mmCIF file of N, CA, C and O in Angstrom:
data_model
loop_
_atom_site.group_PDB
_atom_site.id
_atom_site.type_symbol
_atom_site.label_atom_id
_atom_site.label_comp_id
_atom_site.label_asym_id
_atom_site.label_seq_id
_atom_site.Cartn_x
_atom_site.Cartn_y
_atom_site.Cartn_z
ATOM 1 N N UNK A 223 0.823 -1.182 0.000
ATOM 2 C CA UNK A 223 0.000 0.000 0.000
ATOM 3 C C UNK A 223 0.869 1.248 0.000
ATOM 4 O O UNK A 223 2.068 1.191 0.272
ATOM 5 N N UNK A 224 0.303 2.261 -0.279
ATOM 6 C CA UNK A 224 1.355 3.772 -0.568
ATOM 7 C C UNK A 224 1.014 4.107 0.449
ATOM 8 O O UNK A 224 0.104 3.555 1.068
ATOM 9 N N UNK A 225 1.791 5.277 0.933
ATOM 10 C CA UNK A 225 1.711 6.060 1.913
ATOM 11 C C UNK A 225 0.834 7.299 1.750
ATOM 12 O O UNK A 225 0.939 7.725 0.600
ATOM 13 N N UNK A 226 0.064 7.975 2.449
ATOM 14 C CA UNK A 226 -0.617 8.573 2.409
ATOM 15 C C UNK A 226 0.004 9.982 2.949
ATOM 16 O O UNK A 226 0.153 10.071 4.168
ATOM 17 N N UNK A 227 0.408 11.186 2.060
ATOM 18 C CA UNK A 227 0.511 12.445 2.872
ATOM 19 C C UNK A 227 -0.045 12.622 3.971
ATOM 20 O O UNK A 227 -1.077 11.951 3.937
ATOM 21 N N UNK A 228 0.068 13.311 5.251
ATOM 22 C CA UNK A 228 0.030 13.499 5.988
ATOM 23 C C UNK A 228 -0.973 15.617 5.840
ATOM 24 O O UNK A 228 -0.444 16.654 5.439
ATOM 25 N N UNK A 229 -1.458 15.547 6.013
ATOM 26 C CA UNK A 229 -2.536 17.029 5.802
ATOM 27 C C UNK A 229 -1.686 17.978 6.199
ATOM 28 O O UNK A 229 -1.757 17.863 7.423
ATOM 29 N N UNK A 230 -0.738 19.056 5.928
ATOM 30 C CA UNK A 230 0.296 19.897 6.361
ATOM 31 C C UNK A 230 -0.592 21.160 7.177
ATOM 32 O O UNK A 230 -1.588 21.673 6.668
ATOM 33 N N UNK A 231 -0.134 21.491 8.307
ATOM 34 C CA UNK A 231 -1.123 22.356 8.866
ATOM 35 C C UNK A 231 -0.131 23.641 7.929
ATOM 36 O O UNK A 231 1.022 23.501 7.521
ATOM 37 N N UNK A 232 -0.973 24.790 7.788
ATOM 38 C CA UNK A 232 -0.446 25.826 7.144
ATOM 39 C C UNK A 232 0.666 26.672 8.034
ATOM 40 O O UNK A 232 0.893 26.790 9.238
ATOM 41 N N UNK A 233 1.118 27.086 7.073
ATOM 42 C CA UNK A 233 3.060 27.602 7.987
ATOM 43 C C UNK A 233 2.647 28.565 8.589
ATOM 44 O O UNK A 233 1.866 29.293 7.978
ATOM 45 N N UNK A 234 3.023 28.923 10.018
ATOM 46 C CA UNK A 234 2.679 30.431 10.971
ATOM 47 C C UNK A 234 3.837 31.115 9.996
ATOM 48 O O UNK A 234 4.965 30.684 9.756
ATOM 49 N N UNK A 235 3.175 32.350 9.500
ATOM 50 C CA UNK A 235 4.366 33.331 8.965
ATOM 51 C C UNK A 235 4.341 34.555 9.276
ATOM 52 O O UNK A 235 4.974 35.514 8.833
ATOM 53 N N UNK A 236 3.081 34.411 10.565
ATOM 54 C CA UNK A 236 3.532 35.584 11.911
ATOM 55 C C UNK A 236 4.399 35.467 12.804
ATOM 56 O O UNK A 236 4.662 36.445 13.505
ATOM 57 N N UNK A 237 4.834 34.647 12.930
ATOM 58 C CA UNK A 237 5.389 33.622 14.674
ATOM 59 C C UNK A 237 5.733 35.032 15.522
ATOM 60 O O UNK A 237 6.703 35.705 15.867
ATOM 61 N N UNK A 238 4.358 35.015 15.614
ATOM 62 C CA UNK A 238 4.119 36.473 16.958
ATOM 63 C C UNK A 238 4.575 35.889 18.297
ATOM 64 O O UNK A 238 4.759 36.774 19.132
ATOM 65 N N UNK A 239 4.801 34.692 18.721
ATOM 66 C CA UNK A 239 4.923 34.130 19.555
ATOM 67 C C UNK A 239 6.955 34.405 19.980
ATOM 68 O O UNK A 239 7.577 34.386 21.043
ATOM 69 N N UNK A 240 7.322 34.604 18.707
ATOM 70 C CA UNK A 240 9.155 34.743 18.735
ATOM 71 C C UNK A 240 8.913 36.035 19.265
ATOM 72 O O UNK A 240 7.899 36.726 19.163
ATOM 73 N N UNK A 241 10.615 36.404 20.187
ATOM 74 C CA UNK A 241 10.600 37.958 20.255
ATOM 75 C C UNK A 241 11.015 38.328 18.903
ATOM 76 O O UNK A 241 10.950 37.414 18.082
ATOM 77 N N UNK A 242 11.471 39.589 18.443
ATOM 78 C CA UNK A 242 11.650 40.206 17.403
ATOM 79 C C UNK A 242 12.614 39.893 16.251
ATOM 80 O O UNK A 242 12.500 39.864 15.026
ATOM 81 N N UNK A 243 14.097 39.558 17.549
ATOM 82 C CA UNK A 243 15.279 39.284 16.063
ATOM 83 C C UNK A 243 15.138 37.951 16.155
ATOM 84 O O UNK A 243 15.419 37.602 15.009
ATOM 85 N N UNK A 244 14.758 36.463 17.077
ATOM 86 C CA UNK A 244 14.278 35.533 16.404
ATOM 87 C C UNK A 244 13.100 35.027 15.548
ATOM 88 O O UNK A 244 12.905 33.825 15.366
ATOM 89 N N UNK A 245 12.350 35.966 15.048
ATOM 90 C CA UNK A 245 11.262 36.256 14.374
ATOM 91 C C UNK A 245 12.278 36.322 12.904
ATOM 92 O O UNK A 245 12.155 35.442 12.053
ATOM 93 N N UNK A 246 13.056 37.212 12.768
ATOM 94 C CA UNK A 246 13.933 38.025 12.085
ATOM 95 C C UNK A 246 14.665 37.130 11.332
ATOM 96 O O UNK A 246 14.434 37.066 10.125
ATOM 97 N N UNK A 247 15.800 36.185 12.007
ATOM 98 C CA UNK A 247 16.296 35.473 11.872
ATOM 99 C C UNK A 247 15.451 34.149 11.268
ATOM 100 O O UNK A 247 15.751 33.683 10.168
ATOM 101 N N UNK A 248 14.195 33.495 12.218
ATOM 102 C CA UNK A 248 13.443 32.704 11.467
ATOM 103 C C UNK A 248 13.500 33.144 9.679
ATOM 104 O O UNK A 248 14.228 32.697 8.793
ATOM 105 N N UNK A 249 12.594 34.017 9.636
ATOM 106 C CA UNK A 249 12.746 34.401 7.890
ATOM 107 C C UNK A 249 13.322 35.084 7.304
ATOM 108 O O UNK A 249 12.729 35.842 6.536
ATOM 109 N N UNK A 250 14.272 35.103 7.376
ATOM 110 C CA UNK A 250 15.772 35.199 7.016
ATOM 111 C C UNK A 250 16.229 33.583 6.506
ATOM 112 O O UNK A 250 16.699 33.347 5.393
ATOM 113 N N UNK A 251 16.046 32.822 7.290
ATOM 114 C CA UNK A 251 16.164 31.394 6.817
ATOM 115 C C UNK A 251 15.346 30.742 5.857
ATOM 116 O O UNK A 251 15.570 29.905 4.983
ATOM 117 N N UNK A 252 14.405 31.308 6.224
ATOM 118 C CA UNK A 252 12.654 30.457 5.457
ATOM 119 C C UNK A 252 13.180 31.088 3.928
ATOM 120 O O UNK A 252 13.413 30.255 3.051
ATOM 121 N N UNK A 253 13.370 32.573 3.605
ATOM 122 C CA UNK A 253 13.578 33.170 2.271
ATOM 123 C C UNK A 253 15.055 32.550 2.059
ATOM 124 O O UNK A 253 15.290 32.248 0.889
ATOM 125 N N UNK A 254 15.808 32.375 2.735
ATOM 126 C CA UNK A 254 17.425 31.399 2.008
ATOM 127 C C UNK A 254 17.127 30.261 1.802
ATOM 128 O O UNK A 254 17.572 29.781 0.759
ATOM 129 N N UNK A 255 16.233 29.335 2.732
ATOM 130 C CA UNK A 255 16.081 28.011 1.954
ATOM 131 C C UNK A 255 15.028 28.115 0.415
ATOM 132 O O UNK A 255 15.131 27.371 -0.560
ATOM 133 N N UNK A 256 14.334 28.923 0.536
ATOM 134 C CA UNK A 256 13.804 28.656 -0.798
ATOM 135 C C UNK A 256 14.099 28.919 -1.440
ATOM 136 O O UNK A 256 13.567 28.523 -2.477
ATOM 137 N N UNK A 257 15.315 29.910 -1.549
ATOM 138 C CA UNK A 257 15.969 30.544 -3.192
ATOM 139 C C UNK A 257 16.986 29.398 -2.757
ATOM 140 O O UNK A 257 16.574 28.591 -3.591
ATOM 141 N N UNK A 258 17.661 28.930 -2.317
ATOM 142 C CA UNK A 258 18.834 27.936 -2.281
ATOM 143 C C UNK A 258 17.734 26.684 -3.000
ATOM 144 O O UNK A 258 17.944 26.541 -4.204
ATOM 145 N N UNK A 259 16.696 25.848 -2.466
ATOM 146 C CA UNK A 259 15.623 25.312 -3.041
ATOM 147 C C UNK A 259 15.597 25.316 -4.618
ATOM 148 O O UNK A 259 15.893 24.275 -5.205
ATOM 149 N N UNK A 260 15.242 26.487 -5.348
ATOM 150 C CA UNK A 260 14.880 26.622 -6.541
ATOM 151 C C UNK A 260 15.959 26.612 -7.310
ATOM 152 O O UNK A 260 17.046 27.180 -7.202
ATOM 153 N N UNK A 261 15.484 25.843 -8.152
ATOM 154 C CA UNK A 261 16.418 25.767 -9.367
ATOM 155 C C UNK A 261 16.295 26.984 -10.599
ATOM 156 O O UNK A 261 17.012 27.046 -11.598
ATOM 157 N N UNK A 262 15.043 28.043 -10.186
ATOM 158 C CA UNK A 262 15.295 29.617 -11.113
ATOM 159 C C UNK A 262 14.921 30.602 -9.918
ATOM 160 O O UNK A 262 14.314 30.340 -8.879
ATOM 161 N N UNK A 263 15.389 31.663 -10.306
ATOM 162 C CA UNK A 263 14.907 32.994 -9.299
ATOM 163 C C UNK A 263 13.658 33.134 -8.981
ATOM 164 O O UNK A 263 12.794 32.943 -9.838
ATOM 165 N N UNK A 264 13.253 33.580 -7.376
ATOM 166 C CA UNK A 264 12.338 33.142 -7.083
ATOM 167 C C UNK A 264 12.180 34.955 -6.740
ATOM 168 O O UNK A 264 13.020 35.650 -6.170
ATOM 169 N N UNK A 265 10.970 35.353 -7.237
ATOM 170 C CA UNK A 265 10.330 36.756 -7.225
ATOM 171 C C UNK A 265 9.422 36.662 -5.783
ATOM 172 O O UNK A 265 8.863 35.696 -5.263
ATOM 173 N N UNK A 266 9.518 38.043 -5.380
ATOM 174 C CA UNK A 266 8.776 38.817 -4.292
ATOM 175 C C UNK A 266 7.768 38.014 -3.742
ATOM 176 O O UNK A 266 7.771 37.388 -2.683
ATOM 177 N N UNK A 267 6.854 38.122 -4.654
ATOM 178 C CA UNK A 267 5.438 37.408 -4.283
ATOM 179 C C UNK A 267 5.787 35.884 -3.609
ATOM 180 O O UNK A 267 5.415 35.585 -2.474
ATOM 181 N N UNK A 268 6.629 34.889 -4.566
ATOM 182 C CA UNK A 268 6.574 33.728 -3.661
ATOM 183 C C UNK A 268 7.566 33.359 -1.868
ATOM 184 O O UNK A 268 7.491 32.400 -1.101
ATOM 185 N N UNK A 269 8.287 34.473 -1.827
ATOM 186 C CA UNK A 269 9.057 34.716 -0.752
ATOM 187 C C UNK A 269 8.320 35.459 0.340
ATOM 188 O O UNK A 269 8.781 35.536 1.479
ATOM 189 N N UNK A 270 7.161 36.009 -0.020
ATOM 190 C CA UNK A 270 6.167 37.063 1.084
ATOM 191 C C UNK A 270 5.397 35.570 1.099
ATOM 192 O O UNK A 270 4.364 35.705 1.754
ATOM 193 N N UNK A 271 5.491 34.642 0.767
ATOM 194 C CA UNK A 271 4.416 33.420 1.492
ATOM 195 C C UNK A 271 4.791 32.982 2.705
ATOM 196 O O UNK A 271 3.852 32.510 3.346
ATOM 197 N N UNK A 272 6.015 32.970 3.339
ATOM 198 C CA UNK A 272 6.966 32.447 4.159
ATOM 199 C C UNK A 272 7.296 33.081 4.935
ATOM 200 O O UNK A 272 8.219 32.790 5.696
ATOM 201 N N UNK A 273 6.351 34.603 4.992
ATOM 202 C CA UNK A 273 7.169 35.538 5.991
ATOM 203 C C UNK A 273 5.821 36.221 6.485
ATOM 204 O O UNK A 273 4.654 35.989 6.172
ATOM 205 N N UNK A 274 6.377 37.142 7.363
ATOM 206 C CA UNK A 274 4.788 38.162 7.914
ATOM 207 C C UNK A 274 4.545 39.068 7.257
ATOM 208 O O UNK A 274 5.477 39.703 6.763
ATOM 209 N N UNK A 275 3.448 39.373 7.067
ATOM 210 C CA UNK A 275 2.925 40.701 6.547
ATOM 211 C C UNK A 275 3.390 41.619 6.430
ATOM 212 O O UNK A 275 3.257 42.320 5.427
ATOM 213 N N UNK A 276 4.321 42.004 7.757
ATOM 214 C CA UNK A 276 4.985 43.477 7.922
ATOM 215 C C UNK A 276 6.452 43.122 7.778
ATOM 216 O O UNK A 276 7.309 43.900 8.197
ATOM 217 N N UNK A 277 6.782 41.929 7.178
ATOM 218 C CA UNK A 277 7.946 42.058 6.964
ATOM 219 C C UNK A 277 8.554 42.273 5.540
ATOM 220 O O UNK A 277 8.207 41.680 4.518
ATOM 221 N N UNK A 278 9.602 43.306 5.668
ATOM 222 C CA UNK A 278 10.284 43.801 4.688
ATOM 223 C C UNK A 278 10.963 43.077 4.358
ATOM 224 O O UNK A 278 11.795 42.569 5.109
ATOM 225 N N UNK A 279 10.773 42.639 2.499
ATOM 226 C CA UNK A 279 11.281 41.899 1.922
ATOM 227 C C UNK A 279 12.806 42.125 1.439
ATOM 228 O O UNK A 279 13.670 41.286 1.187
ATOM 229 N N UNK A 280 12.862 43.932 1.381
ATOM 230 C CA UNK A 280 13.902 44.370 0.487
ATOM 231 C C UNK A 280 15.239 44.002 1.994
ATOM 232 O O UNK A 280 16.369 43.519 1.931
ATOM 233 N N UNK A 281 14.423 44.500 3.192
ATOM 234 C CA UNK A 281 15.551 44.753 4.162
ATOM 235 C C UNK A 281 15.752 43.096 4.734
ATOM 236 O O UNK A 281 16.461 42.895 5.719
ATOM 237 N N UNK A 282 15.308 42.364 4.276
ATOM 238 C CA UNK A 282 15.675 40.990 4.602
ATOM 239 C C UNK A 282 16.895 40.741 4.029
ATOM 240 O O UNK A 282 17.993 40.692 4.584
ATOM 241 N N UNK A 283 16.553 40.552 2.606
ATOM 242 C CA UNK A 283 17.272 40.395 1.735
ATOM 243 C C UNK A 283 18.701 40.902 1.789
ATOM 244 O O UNK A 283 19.720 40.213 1.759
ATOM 245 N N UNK A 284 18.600 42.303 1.879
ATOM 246 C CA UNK A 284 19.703 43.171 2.485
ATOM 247 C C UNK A 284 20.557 42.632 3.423
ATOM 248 O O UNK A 284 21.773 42.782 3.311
ATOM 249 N N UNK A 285 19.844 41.758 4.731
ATOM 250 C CA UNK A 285 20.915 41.413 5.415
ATOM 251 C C UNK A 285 21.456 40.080 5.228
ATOM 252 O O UNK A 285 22.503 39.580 5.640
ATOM 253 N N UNK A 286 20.173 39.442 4.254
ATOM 254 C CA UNK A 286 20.973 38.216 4.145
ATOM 255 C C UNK A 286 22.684 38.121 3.024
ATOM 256 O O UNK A 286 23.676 37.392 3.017
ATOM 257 N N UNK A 287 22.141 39.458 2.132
ATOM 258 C CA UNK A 287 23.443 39.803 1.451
ATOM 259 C C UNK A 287 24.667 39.841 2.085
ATOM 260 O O UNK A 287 25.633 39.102 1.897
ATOM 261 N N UNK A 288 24.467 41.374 3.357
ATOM 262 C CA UNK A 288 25.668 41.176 4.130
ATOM 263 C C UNK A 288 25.897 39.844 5.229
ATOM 264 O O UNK A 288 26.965 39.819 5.840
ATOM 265 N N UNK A 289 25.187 39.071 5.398
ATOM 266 C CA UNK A 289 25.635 37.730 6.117
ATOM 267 C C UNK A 289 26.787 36.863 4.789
ATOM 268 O O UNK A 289 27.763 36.241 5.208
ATOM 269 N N UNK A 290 26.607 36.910 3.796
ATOM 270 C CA UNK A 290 26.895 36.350 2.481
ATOM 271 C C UNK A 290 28.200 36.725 2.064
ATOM 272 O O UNK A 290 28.885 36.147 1.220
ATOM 273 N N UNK A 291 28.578 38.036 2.912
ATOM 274 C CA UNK A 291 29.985 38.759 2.436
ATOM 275 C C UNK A 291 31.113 37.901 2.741
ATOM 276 O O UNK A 291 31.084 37.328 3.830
ATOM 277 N N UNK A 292 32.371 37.661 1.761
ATOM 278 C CA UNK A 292 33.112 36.488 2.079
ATOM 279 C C UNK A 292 33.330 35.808 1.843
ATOM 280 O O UNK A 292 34.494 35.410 1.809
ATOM 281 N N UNK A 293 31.848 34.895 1.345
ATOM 282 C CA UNK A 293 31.215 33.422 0.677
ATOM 283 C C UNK A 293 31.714 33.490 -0.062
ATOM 284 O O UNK A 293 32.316 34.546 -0.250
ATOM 285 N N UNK A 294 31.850 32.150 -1.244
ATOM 286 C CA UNK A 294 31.639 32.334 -2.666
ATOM 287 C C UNK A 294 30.871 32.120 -3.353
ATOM 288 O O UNK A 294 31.043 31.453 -4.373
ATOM 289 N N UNK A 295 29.634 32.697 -2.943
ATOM 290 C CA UNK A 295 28.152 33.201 -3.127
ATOM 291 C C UNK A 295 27.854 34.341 -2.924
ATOM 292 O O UNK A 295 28.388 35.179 -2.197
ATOM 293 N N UNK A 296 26.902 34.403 -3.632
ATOM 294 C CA UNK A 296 26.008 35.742 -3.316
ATOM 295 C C UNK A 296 24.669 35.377 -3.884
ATOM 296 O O UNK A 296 24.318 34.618 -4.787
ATOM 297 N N UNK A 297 23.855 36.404 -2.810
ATOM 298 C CA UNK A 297 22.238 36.760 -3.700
ATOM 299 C C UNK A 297 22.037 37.739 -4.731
ATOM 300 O O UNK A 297 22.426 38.886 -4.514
ATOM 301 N N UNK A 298 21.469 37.446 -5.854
ATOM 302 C CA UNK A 298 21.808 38.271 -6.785
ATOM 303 C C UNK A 298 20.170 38.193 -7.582
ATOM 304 O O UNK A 298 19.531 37.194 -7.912
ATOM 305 N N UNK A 299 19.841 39.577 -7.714
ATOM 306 C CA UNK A 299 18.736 39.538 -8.337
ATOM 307 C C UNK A 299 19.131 39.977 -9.886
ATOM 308 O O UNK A 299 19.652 40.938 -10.451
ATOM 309 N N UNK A 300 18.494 38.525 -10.268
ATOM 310 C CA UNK A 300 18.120 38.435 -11.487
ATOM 311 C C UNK A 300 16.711 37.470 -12.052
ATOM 312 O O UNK A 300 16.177 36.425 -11.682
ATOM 313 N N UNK A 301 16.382 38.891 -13.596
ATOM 314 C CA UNK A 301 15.371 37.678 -14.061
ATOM 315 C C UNK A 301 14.057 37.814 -12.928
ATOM 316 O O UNK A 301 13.449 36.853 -12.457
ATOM 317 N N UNK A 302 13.834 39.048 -12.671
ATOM 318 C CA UNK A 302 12.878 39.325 -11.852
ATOM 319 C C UNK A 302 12.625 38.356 -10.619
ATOM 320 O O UNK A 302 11.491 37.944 -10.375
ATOM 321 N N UNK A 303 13.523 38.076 -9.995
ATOM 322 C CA UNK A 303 14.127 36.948 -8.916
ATOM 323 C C UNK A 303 15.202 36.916 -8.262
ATOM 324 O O UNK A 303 16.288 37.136 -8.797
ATOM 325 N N UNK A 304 15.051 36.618 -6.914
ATOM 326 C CA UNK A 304 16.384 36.325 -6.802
ATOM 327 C C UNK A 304 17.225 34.956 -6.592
ATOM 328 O O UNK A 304 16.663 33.968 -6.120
ATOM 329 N N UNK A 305 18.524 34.934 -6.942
ATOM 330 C CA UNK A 305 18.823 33.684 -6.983
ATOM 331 C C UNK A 305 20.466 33.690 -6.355
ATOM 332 O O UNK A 305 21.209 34.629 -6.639
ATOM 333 N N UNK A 306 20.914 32.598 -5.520
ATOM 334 C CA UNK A 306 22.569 32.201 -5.323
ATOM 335 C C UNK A 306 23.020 31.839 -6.527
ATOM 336 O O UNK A 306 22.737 31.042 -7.422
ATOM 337 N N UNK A 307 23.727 32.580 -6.305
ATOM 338 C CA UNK A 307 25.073 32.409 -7.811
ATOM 339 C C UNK A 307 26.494 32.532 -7.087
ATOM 340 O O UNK A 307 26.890 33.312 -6.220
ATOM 341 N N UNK A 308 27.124 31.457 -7.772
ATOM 342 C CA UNK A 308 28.711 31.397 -7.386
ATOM 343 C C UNK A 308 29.014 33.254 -7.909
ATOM 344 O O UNK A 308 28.471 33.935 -8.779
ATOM 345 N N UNK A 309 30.388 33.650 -6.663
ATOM 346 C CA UNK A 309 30.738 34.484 -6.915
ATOM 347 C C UNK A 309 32.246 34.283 -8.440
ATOM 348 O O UNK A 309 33.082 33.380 -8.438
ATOM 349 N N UNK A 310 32.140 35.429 -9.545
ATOM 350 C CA UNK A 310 33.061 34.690 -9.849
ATOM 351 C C UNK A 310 34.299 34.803 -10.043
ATOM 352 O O UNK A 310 34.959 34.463 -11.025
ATOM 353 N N UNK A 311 34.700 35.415 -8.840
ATOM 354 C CA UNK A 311 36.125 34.796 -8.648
ATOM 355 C C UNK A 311 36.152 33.091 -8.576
ATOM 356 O O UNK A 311 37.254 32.550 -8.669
ATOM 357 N N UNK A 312 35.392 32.567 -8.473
ATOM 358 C CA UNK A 312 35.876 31.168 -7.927
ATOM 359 C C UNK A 312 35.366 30.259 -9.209
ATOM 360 O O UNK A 312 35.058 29.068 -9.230
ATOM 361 N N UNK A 313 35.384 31.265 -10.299
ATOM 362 C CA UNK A 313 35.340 30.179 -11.980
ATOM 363 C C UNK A 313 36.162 29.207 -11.784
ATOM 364 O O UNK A 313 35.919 28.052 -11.437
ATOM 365 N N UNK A 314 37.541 29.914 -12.110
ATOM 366 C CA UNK A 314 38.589 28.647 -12.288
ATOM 367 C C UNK A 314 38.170 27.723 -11.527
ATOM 368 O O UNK A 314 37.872 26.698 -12.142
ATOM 369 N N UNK A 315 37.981 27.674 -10.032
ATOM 370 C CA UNK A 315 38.156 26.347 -9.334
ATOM 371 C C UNK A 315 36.923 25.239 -9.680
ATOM 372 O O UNK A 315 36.972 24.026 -9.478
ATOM 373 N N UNK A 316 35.815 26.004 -10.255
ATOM 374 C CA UNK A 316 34.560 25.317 -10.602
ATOM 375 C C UNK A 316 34.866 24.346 -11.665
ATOM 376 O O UNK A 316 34.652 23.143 -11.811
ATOM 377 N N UNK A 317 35.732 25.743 -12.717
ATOM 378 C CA UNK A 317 36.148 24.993 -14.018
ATOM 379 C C UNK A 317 37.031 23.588 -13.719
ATOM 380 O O UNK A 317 36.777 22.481 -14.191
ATOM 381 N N UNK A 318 37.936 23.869 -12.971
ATOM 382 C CA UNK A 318 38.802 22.650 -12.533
ATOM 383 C C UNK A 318 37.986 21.484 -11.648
ATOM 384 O O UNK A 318 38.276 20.296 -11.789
ATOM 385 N N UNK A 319 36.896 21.946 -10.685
ATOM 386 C CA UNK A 319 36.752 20.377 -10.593
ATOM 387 C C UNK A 319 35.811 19.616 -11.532
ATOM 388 O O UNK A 319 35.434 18.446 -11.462
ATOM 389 N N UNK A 320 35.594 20.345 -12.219
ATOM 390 C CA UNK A 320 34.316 19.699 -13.365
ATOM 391 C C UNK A 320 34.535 19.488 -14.523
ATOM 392 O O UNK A 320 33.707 19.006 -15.296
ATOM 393 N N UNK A 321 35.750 19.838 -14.833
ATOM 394 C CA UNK A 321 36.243 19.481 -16.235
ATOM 395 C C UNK A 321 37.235 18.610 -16.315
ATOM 396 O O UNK A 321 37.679 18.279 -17.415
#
């Protein structure tokens, strides 16, 4: 017999219940796993599903950039989306292990 999904209760994307910067931090994560997730840039609208009402998408984003400084990644909007893209200084080494 198959398994049967399980009924997903719908995601709190108030979590009024967190104080403020773990609220903060929560979606901060929720919007990095889903652009890390997608395989194309993921626009405004589907990233405000995952977060609260009053939260600012641009100033999220913003800090998840500067958390990112360093990496050899970045968030980069493109393609009316945003998406992780190798930074590219680090071609060559890509080129070298894959070729």
């Amino acid at each position: 017999m198959g398994r049967r999904a399980r009924p997903s209760e719908p995601l709190d994307t108030e979590l009024a219940d967190l104080a403020p910067e773990l609220r903060w931090r929560e979606w901060m994560g929720r919007v990095e796993a889903v652009i890390f997730a997608s395989p194309e840039p993921v626009g405004r609208e589907v990233l405000a599903r995952v977060v609260g009402r009053d939260c600012s998408i641009d100033l999220l984003i913003d800090d998840i950039r500067d958390e990112l400084r360093g990496r050899p990644y970045e968030l980069v909007f493109v393609a009316g989306g945003w998406q992780h893209r190798t930074r590219t200084g680090f071609a060559d080494a890509i080129r070298a292990a894959t070729g």
